[in-house]
Short mmCIF file of C-alpha atoms in Angstrom, two decimals:
data_model
loop_
_atom_site.label_atom_id
_atom_site.label_comp_id
_atom_site.label_asym_id
_atom_site.label_seq_id
_atom_site.Cartn_x
_atom_site.Cartn_y
_atom_site.Cartn_z
CA ILE W 8 97.70 62.03 112.67
CA LEU W 9 98.40 59.94 109.57
CA ASN W 10 98.64 61.62 106.19
CA VAL W 11 96.44 60.16 103.46
CA GLU W 12 96.26 62.21 100.28
CA GLN W 13 94.15 61.86 97.18
CA SER W 14 94.68 63.48 93.83
CA PRO W 15 93.23 65.13 91.96
CA GLN W 16 90.71 66.80 94.23
CA SER W 17 88.19 66.93 91.39
CA LEU W 18 87.98 65.67 87.85
CA HIS W 19 85.64 66.34 84.92
CA VAL W 20 85.58 63.76 82.12
CA GLN W 21 83.39 63.03 79.12
CA GLU W 22 81.22 59.94 78.95
CA GLY W 23 83.30 57.11 77.53
CA ASP W 24 86.64 58.43 78.78
CA SER W 25 88.75 56.23 81.00
CA THR W 26 90.20 57.84 84.08
CA ASN W 27 92.27 57.13 87.15
CA PHE W 28 93.13 58.76 90.41
CA THR W 29 95.59 58.25 93.21
CA CYS W 30 95.63 57.64 96.94
CA SER W 31 98.93 57.93 98.80
CA PHE W 32 99.39 56.73 102.36
CA PRO W 33 102.15 55.92 104.87
CA SER W 34 104.14 52.88 103.77
CA SER W 35 104.86 51.72 107.33
CA ASN W 36 102.50 49.73 109.59
CA PHE W 37 100.20 48.98 106.69
CA TYR W 38 97.13 46.84 107.38
CA ALA W 39 94.59 47.55 104.66
CA LEU W 40 93.49 50.12 102.11
CA HIS W 41 89.79 50.78 101.48
CA TRP W 42 88.07 52.51 98.57
CA TYR W 43 84.57 53.92 98.94
CA ARG W 44 82.21 55.56 96.46
CA TRP W 45 79.99 58.33 97.79
CA GLU W 46 77.18 59.47 95.54
CA THR W 47 75.32 62.66 96.34
CA ALA W 48 72.48 62.14 98.85
CA LYS W 49 73.49 58.53 99.46
CA SER W 50 75.67 56.66 101.96
CA PRO W 51 79.33 56.01 101.15
CA GLU W 52 79.50 52.52 99.71
CA ALA W 53 82.47 50.18 100.07
CA LEU W 54 84.12 49.33 96.74
CA PHE W 55 87.30 47.46 97.62
CA VAL W 56 89.47 46.39 100.51
CA MET W 57 93.07 45.51 99.69
CA THR W 58 95.59 44.07 102.07
CA LEU W 59 98.55 42.69 100.12
CA ASN W 60 101.21 44.47 98.09
CA GLY W 61 100.42 43.99 94.41
CA ASP W 62 96.71 43.34 95.07
CA GLU W 63 94.40 44.15 92.20
CA LYS W 64 90.63 44.24 92.58
CA LYS W 65 87.95 44.66 89.93
CA LYS W 66 84.23 45.37 90.02
CA GLY W 67 82.71 45.87 86.60
CA ARG W 68 84.46 48.82 84.94
CA ILE W 69 86.22 49.88 88.14
CA SER W 70 89.51 48.42 89.28
CA ALA W 71 92.15 49.25 91.86
CA THR W 72 95.80 48.42 92.45
CA LEU W 73 97.91 48.57 95.58
CA ASN W 74 101.61 49.25 96.20
CA THR W 75 102.30 49.10 99.92
CA LYS W 76 106.08 49.47 99.58
CA GLU W 77 105.80 52.92 98.05
CA GLY W 78 102.48 53.79 99.69
CA TYR W 79 100.00 54.34 96.87
CA SER W 80 96.85 52.92 95.32
CA TYR W 81 95.28 53.72 91.96
CA LEU W 82 91.60 53.56 91.14
CA TYR W 83 90.74 53.14 87.44
CA ILE W 84 87.41 53.62 85.74
CA LYS W 85 87.15 52.31 82.19
CA GLY W 86 84.64 53.99 79.86
CA SER W 87 83.20 56.41 82.42
CA GLN W 88 79.42 56.74 82.57
CA PRO W 89 77.33 59.56 84.13
CA GLU W 90 76.33 57.18 86.92
CA ASP W 91 80.00 56.97 87.94
CA SER W 92 79.79 60.59 89.07
CA ALA W 93 80.57 60.52 92.79
CA THR W 94 83.25 61.28 95.33
CA TYR W 95 85.76 58.46 95.65
CA LEU W 96 87.33 58.11 99.08
CA CYS W 97 90.30 56.04 100.09
CA ALA W 98 91.01 55.09 103.70
CA PHE W 99 94.14 53.65 105.26
CA ARG W 100 94.09 51.22 108.16
CA ASN W 101 97.13 50.56 110.29
CA ALA W 102 97.36 48.05 113.16
CA GLY W 103 94.60 49.80 115.10
CA ASN W 104 90.89 49.67 114.41
CA MET W 105 90.72 53.09 112.85
CA LEU W 106 90.48 54.30 109.29
CA THR W 107 92.21 57.48 108.17
CA PHE W 108 90.49 58.96 105.15
CA GLY W 109 91.86 60.99 102.30
CA GLY W 110 90.11 64.15 101.16
CA GLY W 111 88.41 62.39 98.26
CA THR W 112 88.37 62.80 94.49
CA ARG W 113 85.16 64.24 93.12
CA LEU W 114 84.45 62.80 89.68
CA MET W 115 81.93 64.37 87.30
CA VAL W 116 81.13 62.54 84.07
CA LYS W 117 79.44 64.64 81.41
CA PRO W 118 77.06 62.88 79.00
CA ASP M 29 72.25 44.17 103.69
CA VAL M 30 73.62 46.26 106.50
CA LYS M 31 71.50 49.27 107.20
CA VAL M 32 72.72 52.33 109.07
CA THR M 33 70.16 55.06 109.55
CA GLN M 34 70.53 58.58 110.85
CA SER M 35 67.67 60.47 112.44
CA SER M 36 67.75 63.54 110.21
CA ARG M 37 69.08 64.38 106.75
CA TYR M 38 69.09 68.13 107.41
CA LEU M 39 69.09 70.13 110.63
CA VAL M 40 69.19 73.85 111.31
CA LYS M 41 70.05 74.93 114.84
CA ARG M 42 70.98 78.14 116.62
CA THR M 43 74.26 78.85 118.35
CA GLY M 44 74.15 77.58 121.92
CA GLU M 45 71.46 74.97 121.34
CA LYS M 46 71.96 71.38 122.45
CA VAL M 47 71.88 69.08 119.43
CA PHE M 48 71.36 65.33 119.31
CA LEU M 49 72.27 63.28 116.26
CA GLU M 50 71.05 59.71 116.38
CA CYS M 51 72.39 56.68 114.55
CA VAL M 52 70.96 53.17 114.45
CA GLN M 53 72.42 50.05 112.84
CA ASP M 54 70.59 46.76 112.36
CA MET M 55 73.44 44.27 111.98
CA ASP M 56 74.50 43.76 115.59
CA HIS M 57 77.84 45.46 114.91
CA GLU M 58 80.06 46.07 117.91
CA ASN M 59 81.87 49.14 116.58
CA MET M 60 80.21 52.44 115.83
CA PHE M 61 81.75 55.70 114.70
CA TRP M 62 80.92 59.37 114.23
CA TYR M 63 82.73 61.39 111.57
CA ARG M 64 82.38 64.88 110.20
CA GLN M 65 83.13 65.75 106.62
CA ASP M 66 84.18 69.20 105.48
CA PRO M 67 85.18 70.22 101.96
CA GLY M 68 88.72 69.18 101.10
CA LEU M 69 89.33 67.57 104.49
CA GLY M 70 87.86 64.11 104.07
CA LEU M 71 86.18 62.31 106.92
CA ARG M 72 87.54 63.08 110.38
CA LEU M 73 86.79 60.84 113.33
CA ILE M 74 85.04 62.50 116.27
CA TYR M 75 84.31 59.57 118.58
CA PHE M 76 83.94 55.83 118.33
CA SER M 77 82.56 53.06 120.50
CA TYR M 78 83.49 49.39 120.56
CA ASP M 79 80.82 48.26 122.99
CA VAL M 80 77.78 49.41 124.91
CA LYS M 81 78.65 52.24 127.30
CA MET M 82 82.22 52.37 125.95
CA LYS M 83 83.55 55.36 124.06
CA GLU M 84 86.89 56.57 122.78
CA LYS M 85 87.92 59.97 121.48
CA GLY M 86 88.82 60.27 117.85
CA ASP M 87 90.88 63.00 116.24
CA ILE M 88 88.52 65.94 116.85
CA PRO M 89 86.37 65.29 119.97
CA GLU M 90 86.33 68.87 121.29
CA GLY M 91 82.81 70.26 121.58
CA TYR M 92 81.18 66.83 121.23
CA SER M 93 80.11 63.98 123.45
CA VAL M 94 78.54 60.60 122.69
CA SER M 95 76.26 58.05 124.24
CA ARG M 96 75.88 54.35 123.60
CA GLU M 97 73.25 52.87 125.89
CA LYS M 98 72.22 50.12 123.46
CA LYS M 99 74.34 48.19 121.00
CA GLU M 100 72.40 49.34 117.96
CA ARG M 101 72.30 53.05 118.80
CA PHE M 102 75.07 55.63 118.97
CA SER M 103 74.26 59.26 119.65
CA LEU M 104 76.39 62.32 119.00
CA ILE M 105 75.71 65.30 121.23
CA LEU M 106 76.69 68.89 120.68
CA GLU M 107 76.30 70.39 124.16
CA SER M 108 76.30 73.97 122.90
CA ALA M 109 76.32 74.22 119.14
CA SER M 110 78.68 76.69 117.51
CA THR M 111 78.91 77.91 113.94
CA ASN M 112 82.17 76.00 113.38
CA GLN M 113 80.22 72.79 113.91
CA THR M 114 78.30 73.39 110.70
CA SER M 115 79.21 70.28 108.75
CA MET M 116 78.10 66.94 107.31
CA TYR M 117 78.00 64.26 110.04
CA LEU M 118 78.33 60.61 109.12
CA CYS M 119 77.76 57.59 111.32
CA ALA M 120 79.28 54.20 110.57
CA SER M 121 79.34 50.73 112.07
CA SER M 122 81.52 47.65 111.69
CA MET M 123 82.14 44.20 113.04
CA PRO M 124 85.73 44.04 114.28
CA GLY M 125 88.20 41.23 113.98
CA SER M 126 89.42 40.87 110.41
CA LEU M 127 91.93 42.54 108.13
CA THR M 128 89.12 43.43 105.76
CA GLU M 129 86.82 44.93 108.39
CA THR M 130 84.58 47.31 106.47
CA GLN M 131 82.71 50.27 107.89
CA TYR M 132 79.12 50.74 106.74
CA PHE M 133 77.87 54.28 106.61
CA GLY M 134 74.59 56.09 107.10
CA PRO M 135 73.45 58.73 104.61
CA GLY M 136 74.70 61.64 106.70
CA THR M 137 73.14 64.58 108.51
CA ARG M 138 73.87 68.04 107.17
CA LEU M 139 73.88 70.40 110.14
CA LEU M 140 73.74 74.16 109.82
CA VAL M 141 74.37 76.19 112.97
CA LEU M 142 73.27 79.81 112.69
#
């Protein structure tokens, strides 16, 4: 079983703060790294898929970077808003069809 | 938009009952998956299917079975529910064949086994 870890497990920030969290994954047999956002009572929603070392993706105030050589990805949120409150999941794909998920980072943004 | 639906949002069952969790996707995806999510553990794969009538065990298949009689529908079966199967169950689907293959998730079923 592959080891995918996310830190921190939970995070409380004030509205307007910028924040970031980490996903670490095996650096061998890398295929892709996925980020999902999972809001309470909703379906997990795909944010980014990254495949190349050095990839950076951006969607509004959220961005992500990828380092496949050292096995980590960062997710950044600039100027957090209450609607950013969610659990952020990363998932690692190797040469197979399967995703291995991290435990998630639960973000709470206080107004 | 891809839509994945699950038959129930909340279920309460008794130990020993047979439980069916249904999942339907409307995008003609070949792959379908069942996960469970427990606090601090992330999503763990129970079973997946890459075609009608095909199934493969995931990381934690014990105590579960699945059925895929039609492409759009993937059922998870708990033959005899136990309290350690209390969890959030998520279904997902995807179209295979690319590096960026994305799984699309249903809203989850929260199962409580008493």
